[in-house]
Short mmCIF file of C-alpha atoms in Angstrom, two decimals:
data_model
loop_
_atom_site.label_atom_id
_atom_site.label_comp_id
_atom_site.label_asym_id
_atom_site.label_seq_id
_atom_site.Cartn_x
_atom_site.Cartn_y
_atom_site.Cartn_z
CA MET A 11 10.75 88.02 -27.48
CA PHE A 12 12.31 85.23 -28.71
CA GLU A 13 13.10 81.72 -27.54
CA ALA A 14 16.71 81.57 -27.66
CA GLN A 15 18.08 77.86 -27.03
CA ARG A 16 21.77 78.57 -26.69
CA PRO A 17 23.65 81.40 -24.83
CA PHE A 18 25.32 82.55 -28.17
CA VAL A 19 21.99 83.44 -29.57
CA SER A 20 20.70 85.59 -26.72
CA ASN A 21 24.31 87.13 -26.81
CA ARG A 22 23.75 87.77 -30.48
CA ILE A 23 20.09 89.26 -30.35
CA ALA A 24 21.36 91.70 -27.43
CA GLY A 25 24.42 92.68 -29.56
CA THR A 26 22.11 93.41 -32.74
CA VAL A 27 19.62 95.49 -30.71
CA ARG A 28 22.56 97.57 -29.01
CA ASP A 29 24.22 97.89 -32.63
CA VAL A 30 20.72 99.43 -33.83
CA PHE A 31 19.68 101.34 -30.84
CA GLY A 32 22.96 102.24 -29.41
CA VAL A 33 22.68 101.37 -26.10
CA GLU A 34 22.84 98.21 -23.78
CA PRO A 35 19.16 96.42 -23.93
CA LEU A 36 17.51 95.56 -21.15
CA LEU A 37 17.54 91.76 -20.98
CA PHE A 38 15.74 88.97 -19.34
CA CYS A 39 14.36 85.36 -19.64
CA ILE A 40 10.72 84.67 -19.17
CA PRO A 41 10.24 81.07 -17.96
CA ASN A 42 7.76 78.60 -19.58
CA THR A 43 4.43 78.70 -17.80
CA ALA A 44 1.10 77.03 -18.31
CA TYR A 45 0.07 80.31 -20.07
CA GLY A 46 2.17 79.78 -22.94
CA VAL A 47 6.10 79.53 -23.85
CA GLY A 48 8.62 81.57 -22.35
CA GLY A 49 11.67 83.42 -24.01
CA VAL A 50 14.26 86.13 -23.77
CA MET A 51 12.79 89.50 -23.69
CA CYS A 52 15.16 92.23 -25.17
CA LEU A 53 14.12 95.90 -24.60
CA ALA A 54 15.33 98.68 -26.28
CA GLY A 55 14.41 102.33 -27.23
CA ASP A 56 13.23 104.72 -24.23
CA LEU A 57 14.88 102.61 -21.50
CA LYS A 58 14.58 105.52 -19.29
CA THR A 59 10.80 105.37 -19.38
CA VAL A 60 10.84 101.72 -19.53
CA ARG A 61 12.54 101.68 -15.85
CA THR A 62 10.55 104.57 -14.50
CA ARG A 63 7.28 102.22 -15.45
CA LEU A 64 9.11 99.38 -13.82
CA ALA A 65 9.89 101.31 -10.60
CA ALA A 66 6.15 102.33 -10.37
CA ASN A 67 5.15 98.83 -10.83
CA GLN A 68 6.51 97.07 -7.67
CA ARG A 69 4.66 93.56 -8.66
CA LEU A 70 6.09 93.48 -12.12
CA SER A 71 9.65 94.48 -10.93
CA ALA A 72 9.60 91.75 -8.52
CA LEU A 73 8.50 89.29 -10.88
CA ILE A 74 11.36 90.17 -13.64
CA ALA A 75 14.10 90.35 -10.72
CA GLY A 76 12.99 86.89 -9.74
CA TRP A 77 13.55 85.78 -13.51
CA LYS A 78 16.79 87.52 -13.71
CA ILE A 79 18.02 85.45 -10.53
CA LYS A 80 16.54 82.17 -11.67
CA SER A 81 17.74 82.49 -15.34
CA PRO A 82 20.62 85.22 -15.52
CA LEU A 83 21.53 86.38 -18.79
CA HIS A 84 25.26 88.09 -19.04
CA PRO A 85 25.65 89.00 -22.72
CA THR A 86 29.22 89.50 -23.45
CA TYR A 87 28.84 91.07 -26.76
CA THR A 88 31.36 88.80 -28.43
CA THR A 89 29.29 86.92 -30.87
CA GLU A 90 29.22 88.39 -34.08
CA ILE A 91 25.72 89.86 -35.21
CA THR A 92 23.71 89.05 -38.09
CA THR A 93 23.49 91.32 -41.29
CA ASP A 94 21.87 91.14 -44.54
CA ASP A 95 25.26 89.58 -46.12
CA TRP A 96 25.75 86.93 -43.29
CA PRO A 97 22.02 86.13 -41.63
CA TYR A 98 22.76 82.96 -39.82
CA LEU A 99 21.39 83.70 -36.59
CA TYR A 100 21.83 79.70 -35.33
CA LEU A 101 25.43 79.45 -36.37
CA ASP A 102 27.90 80.40 -33.56
CA ALA A 103 30.78 81.65 -35.76
CA ARG A 104 31.84 81.64 -39.17
CA ARG A 105 32.13 77.73 -40.32
CA ILE A 106 30.60 75.48 -42.32
CA PRO A 107 28.32 72.97 -40.22
CA ILE A 108 29.15 69.45 -40.07
CA LEU A 109 25.92 68.38 -41.57
CA TYR A 110 26.95 70.30 -44.84
CA TYR A 111 30.22 68.27 -45.10
CA LEU A 112 28.48 65.06 -44.23
CA LEU A 113 25.88 65.89 -46.97
CA SER A 114 28.38 66.66 -49.73
CA LEU A 115 30.43 63.58 -48.87
CA MET A 116 27.05 61.79 -49.33
CA LEU A 117 26.42 63.19 -52.70
CA VAL A 118 29.93 62.56 -53.84
CA GLY A 119 30.14 59.07 -52.70
CA LEU A 120 26.76 58.46 -54.46
CA PHE A 121 27.95 59.88 -57.83
CA PHE A 122 30.76 57.70 -57.79
CA TYR A 123 28.78 54.55 -56.53
CA THR A 124 26.31 54.96 -59.35
CA LYS A 125 29.20 55.63 -61.73
CA TRP A 126 30.73 52.43 -60.56
CA ARG A 127 27.49 50.47 -60.44
CA PHE A 128 26.21 50.88 -63.68
CA LYS A 129 29.66 51.11 -65.45
CA LEU A 130 29.37 54.66 -66.48
CA GLY A 131 32.79 55.52 -66.90
CA GLU A 132 32.27 57.39 -70.02
CA VAL A 133 30.42 59.97 -68.02
CA THR A 134 33.39 62.10 -66.91
CA GLU A 135 36.23 60.33 -69.01
CA ASN A 136 37.97 62.17 -72.25
CA TRP A 137 36.33 65.66 -71.49
CA SER A 138 37.59 68.24 -73.89
CA THR A 139 37.36 72.06 -73.28
CA SER A 140 34.12 72.07 -74.65
CA HIS A 141 32.71 69.88 -71.75
CA TRP A 142 34.41 71.84 -69.34
CA HIS A 143 33.03 75.31 -70.66
CA PHE A 144 29.51 73.34 -69.84
CA PHE A 145 30.31 72.44 -66.33
CA PHE A 146 31.36 75.91 -65.57
CA LEU A 147 28.27 77.28 -67.04
CA GLY A 148 26.57 74.91 -64.99
CA ALA A 149 28.11 75.74 -61.62
CA ALA A 150 27.91 79.39 -61.93
CA PHE A 151 24.32 79.51 -62.90
CA LEU A 152 23.08 77.75 -59.73
CA LEU A 153 25.47 79.25 -57.75
CA LEU A 154 24.31 82.89 -59.24
CA GLU A 155 20.57 82.06 -58.29
CA VAL A 156 21.13 80.74 -54.42
CA GLN A 157 22.71 84.07 -54.22
CA ASN A 158 19.84 86.08 -55.97
CA ILE A 159 17.34 84.37 -53.64
CA SER A 160 19.50 85.33 -50.46
CA LYS A 161 19.76 88.80 -51.49
CA ALA A 162 16.04 89.22 -52.92
CA SER A 163 14.96 88.09 -49.58
CA VAL A 164 16.35 91.05 -47.87
CA VAL A 165 14.13 93.29 -50.03
CA LEU A 166 11.13 91.00 -50.61
CA GLY A 167 10.61 89.15 -47.42
CA ASN A 168 11.68 85.66 -47.20
CA THR A 169 8.36 84.00 -48.57
CA TRP A 170 7.33 82.08 -51.84
CA GLN A 171 6.96 85.50 -53.54
CA VAL A 172 10.91 85.76 -53.41
CA ASN A 173 11.27 82.69 -55.38
CA ALA A 174 8.45 83.52 -57.80
CA VAL A 175 9.86 86.71 -58.57
CA VAL A 176 13.42 85.53 -59.02
CA ILE A 177 12.13 82.31 -61.16
CA SER A 178 10.09 84.58 -63.00
CA GLY A 179 12.88 86.81 -63.97
CA ILE A 180 14.81 83.85 -65.08
CA LEU A 181 12.25 82.47 -67.23
CA ILE A 182 11.73 85.98 -68.94
CA MET A 183 15.14 86.40 -69.47
CA ILE A 184 15.61 82.60 -70.95
CA LEU A 185 12.80 83.99 -73.67
CA LEU A 186 14.65 86.90 -74.47
CA ALA A 187 17.67 85.08 -74.98
CA ASN A 188 16.22 82.71 -77.27
CA LEU A 189 14.80 85.90 -78.98
CA ILE A 190 18.25 87.61 -79.47
CA ALA A 191 19.89 84.40 -80.24
CA ALA A 192 17.44 83.87 -83.22
CA ARG A 193 17.17 87.22 -84.31
CA PHE A 194 20.71 88.04 -84.40
CA PRO A 195 22.78 84.68 -84.94
CA HIS A 196 25.91 86.39 -85.85
CA ILE A 197 26.24 88.85 -82.78
CA PRO A 198 29.93 88.54 -81.36
CA LEU A 199 30.29 86.23 -78.70
CA THR A 200 33.01 88.38 -77.14
CA LEU A 201 30.31 91.14 -76.54
CA VAL A 202 28.28 88.69 -74.91
CA TYR A 203 30.77 87.41 -72.62
CA ALA A 204 31.57 90.78 -71.83
CA GLY A 205 28.05 91.36 -70.77
CA LEU A 206 28.00 88.33 -68.63
CA ILE A 207 30.99 88.69 -66.66
CA GLY A 208 30.45 92.54 -66.48
CA SER A 209 26.91 92.02 -64.89
CA CYS A 210 27.94 89.70 -62.51
CA PHE A 211 30.82 91.72 -61.29
CA GLY A 212 28.70 94.72 -61.31
CA LEU A 213 25.82 93.13 -59.23
CA TYR A 214 28.55 92.95 -56.44
CA PHE A 215 28.29 96.39 -55.82
CA VAL A 216 24.45 96.72 -56.06
CA ASP A 217 22.66 96.76 -52.53
CA LEU A 218 19.30 95.76 -53.50
CA ALA A 219 18.20 96.83 -49.65
CA ARG A 220 18.23 100.45 -50.88
CA PHE A 221 15.18 99.64 -53.03
CA ALA A 222 13.15 98.35 -49.77
CA PRO A 223 11.20 101.54 -49.39
CA LEU A 224 9.42 101.40 -52.75
CA VAL A 225 6.24 100.24 -53.22
CA TYR A 226 5.96 96.23 -53.47
CA GLY A 227 5.16 96.17 -57.20
CA GLN A 228 7.77 98.40 -58.14
CA LYS A 229 10.66 96.21 -55.91
CA MET A 230 9.22 93.18 -57.58
CA VAL A 231 10.51 94.41 -61.01
CA ILE A 232 13.79 95.99 -60.12
CA VAL A 233 14.80 93.09 -58.32
CA ALA A 234 13.86 90.56 -60.96
CA LEU A 235 15.68 92.68 -63.62
CA PHE A 236 18.74 93.22 -61.36
CA THR A 237 19.01 89.57 -60.47
CA ALA A 238 18.55 87.91 -63.68
CA LEU A 239 19.89 90.12 -65.94
CA PRO A 240 23.14 87.65 -66.03
CA VAL A 241 20.63 85.01 -67.05
CA LEU A 242 20.02 87.03 -70.22
CA PHE A 243 23.99 86.74 -71.52
CA ARG A 244 24.28 83.27 -70.37
CA GLY A 245 21.32 82.22 -72.24
CA VAL A 246 22.72 83.36 -75.45
CA VAL A 247 26.30 81.88 -74.70
CA PHE A 248 24.48 78.50 -73.51
CA ILE A 249 22.30 78.57 -76.87
CA ARG A 250 25.35 79.33 -79.20
CA SER A 251 27.35 76.69 -77.31
CA PHE A 252 25.01 73.87 -77.37
CA ALA A 253 23.92 74.18 -81.01
CA ALA A 254 27.79 73.97 -82.12
CA VAL A 255 28.86 71.04 -79.73
CA ASP A 256 29.35 67.37 -80.62
CA GLY A 257 27.54 65.12 -78.50
CA ARG A 258 25.29 66.96 -76.74
CA ASP A 259 23.88 64.53 -74.54
CA LYS A 260 27.52 64.62 -72.68
CA ALA A 261 27.50 68.14 -72.76
CA LEU A 262 24.30 68.70 -71.06
CA GLY A 263 25.50 66.00 -68.65
CA ALA A 264 28.85 68.23 -67.79
CA ASN A 265 26.24 71.03 -67.21
CA MET A 266 24.29 69.24 -64.89
CA LEU A 267 27.41 68.04 -62.82
CA GLY A 268 28.55 71.59 -62.84
CA ALA A 269 25.06 72.70 -61.34
CA LEU A 270 25.47 69.96 -58.57
CA VAL A 271 28.99 71.57 -57.69
CA GLY A 272 27.42 74.93 -57.93
CA GLY A 273 25.05 73.94 -55.13
CA LEU A 274 27.61 72.50 -53.21
CA LEU A 275 29.70 75.44 -53.16
CA GLN A 276 26.84 77.66 -51.65
CA SER A 277 28.10 76.20 -48.14
CA ILE A 278 30.86 78.85 -48.63
CA THR A 279 28.37 81.71 -47.70
CA PHE A 280 28.77 80.31 -43.89
CA ILE A 281 32.15 81.56 -43.74
CA THR A 282 32.24 84.48 -46.53
CA GLY A 283 28.90 86.13 -46.65
CA ILE A 284 26.50 85.89 -49.39
CA LYS A 285 27.68 88.63 -51.50
CA ALA A 286 31.16 86.94 -52.16
CA LEU A 287 29.38 84.18 -53.98
CA LEU A 288 28.91 87.11 -56.87
CA LEU A 289 32.93 87.01 -57.23
CA ILE A 290 33.06 83.27 -57.28
CA VAL A 291 30.23 83.50 -60.05
CA THR A 292 32.24 85.86 -61.87
CA MET A 293 35.44 83.69 -61.53
CA LEU A 294 33.26 80.68 -62.75
CA TYR A 295 31.90 82.23 -66.04
CA ALA A 296 35.47 83.73 -66.64
CA ALA A 297 36.83 79.97 -66.64
CA ALA A 298 33.95 79.12 -68.81
CA THR A 299 34.88 81.78 -71.34
CA LEU A 300 38.49 80.60 -71.38
CA CYS A 301 37.12 76.90 -72.00
CA ASP A 302 34.75 77.97 -75.05
CA PRO A 303 36.81 76.69 -78.07
CA HIS A 304 34.98 79.43 -80.39
CA PHE A 305 36.21 82.09 -77.91
CA LYS A 306 39.70 82.98 -79.76
CA ARG A 307 37.84 83.10 -83.05
CA THR A 308 35.13 85.70 -81.41
CA ALA A 309 37.47 88.33 -81.17
CA ASN A 310 38.05 88.63 -85.31
CA SER A 311 34.46 88.27 -85.65
CA THR A 312 34.08 91.15 -83.16
CA ARG A 313 36.25 93.41 -84.97
CA ARG A 314 34.14 92.54 -88.50
CA TRP A 315 31.14 92.90 -86.79
CA PHE A 316 32.27 96.55 -85.70
CA SER A 317 33.65 97.68 -89.10
CA ARG A 318 30.71 96.11 -90.88
CA ASN A 319 28.13 98.01 -88.32
CA SER A 320 30.18 101.27 -88.19
CA SER A 321 30.70 101.50 -92.01
CA SER A 322 26.72 101.09 -92.67
#
């Protein structure tokens, strides 16, 4: 039973149940009474037995018939059903709600007002390719984490445990990135970028739902590993880039502005679904790679690194 305030919600629930069980469900609306709140009742499964039991209970059959007359439900099965990739039950169609446009305009307006009010013109002026490099890194990172939490909810449940697992995985990967950057300071960035972009693109083809039958502890480790793997490569890139950049305050500001844009971009999932975010993340990291002023020099260092290690 579900309290459906709008017709498309009950239509979507009926369509989802029909898609799962393969038959049209028995649908009726229970009104609110002194005994509690009512809602839409959707019955599926062995409907032959359900109808036989109802026929044997005339009082219940008459009660349900009265509810159908008072609050008729006529599902058209035209509303798109929810999936793991598009779980928006309360959205009538694939569109960005007006509230998100208003919030985006408010944040952008607040940014420009603050910039004007406190005369912070230098915040975004005279950006070099290095600053755009950090901007794209920030946008991709936050967008990746939004996607990770949404995908992890399918396996672990939409609770605080999802945030705990994803954030713990991020922190562990950041520590490993610092260790790698300290122990192997001359590892070619070309290899790191290949791992970063490759892991993001590879996650697009990984269905975390397949791990749902596993023991909860095993699921936690697998989900944390898969979702946080790009953070390992991203951490190495950020450490190396931040150590070499001039004007680290401005670079950090560009990174935070990118994170703001990445947070705003997550509303695209209302149209494309959650999975498509990984393609956007991959493109943002590719843009960060091209904006890295040290990227061209890494090709030569990669060849030298391979020749040195192969000869040894």
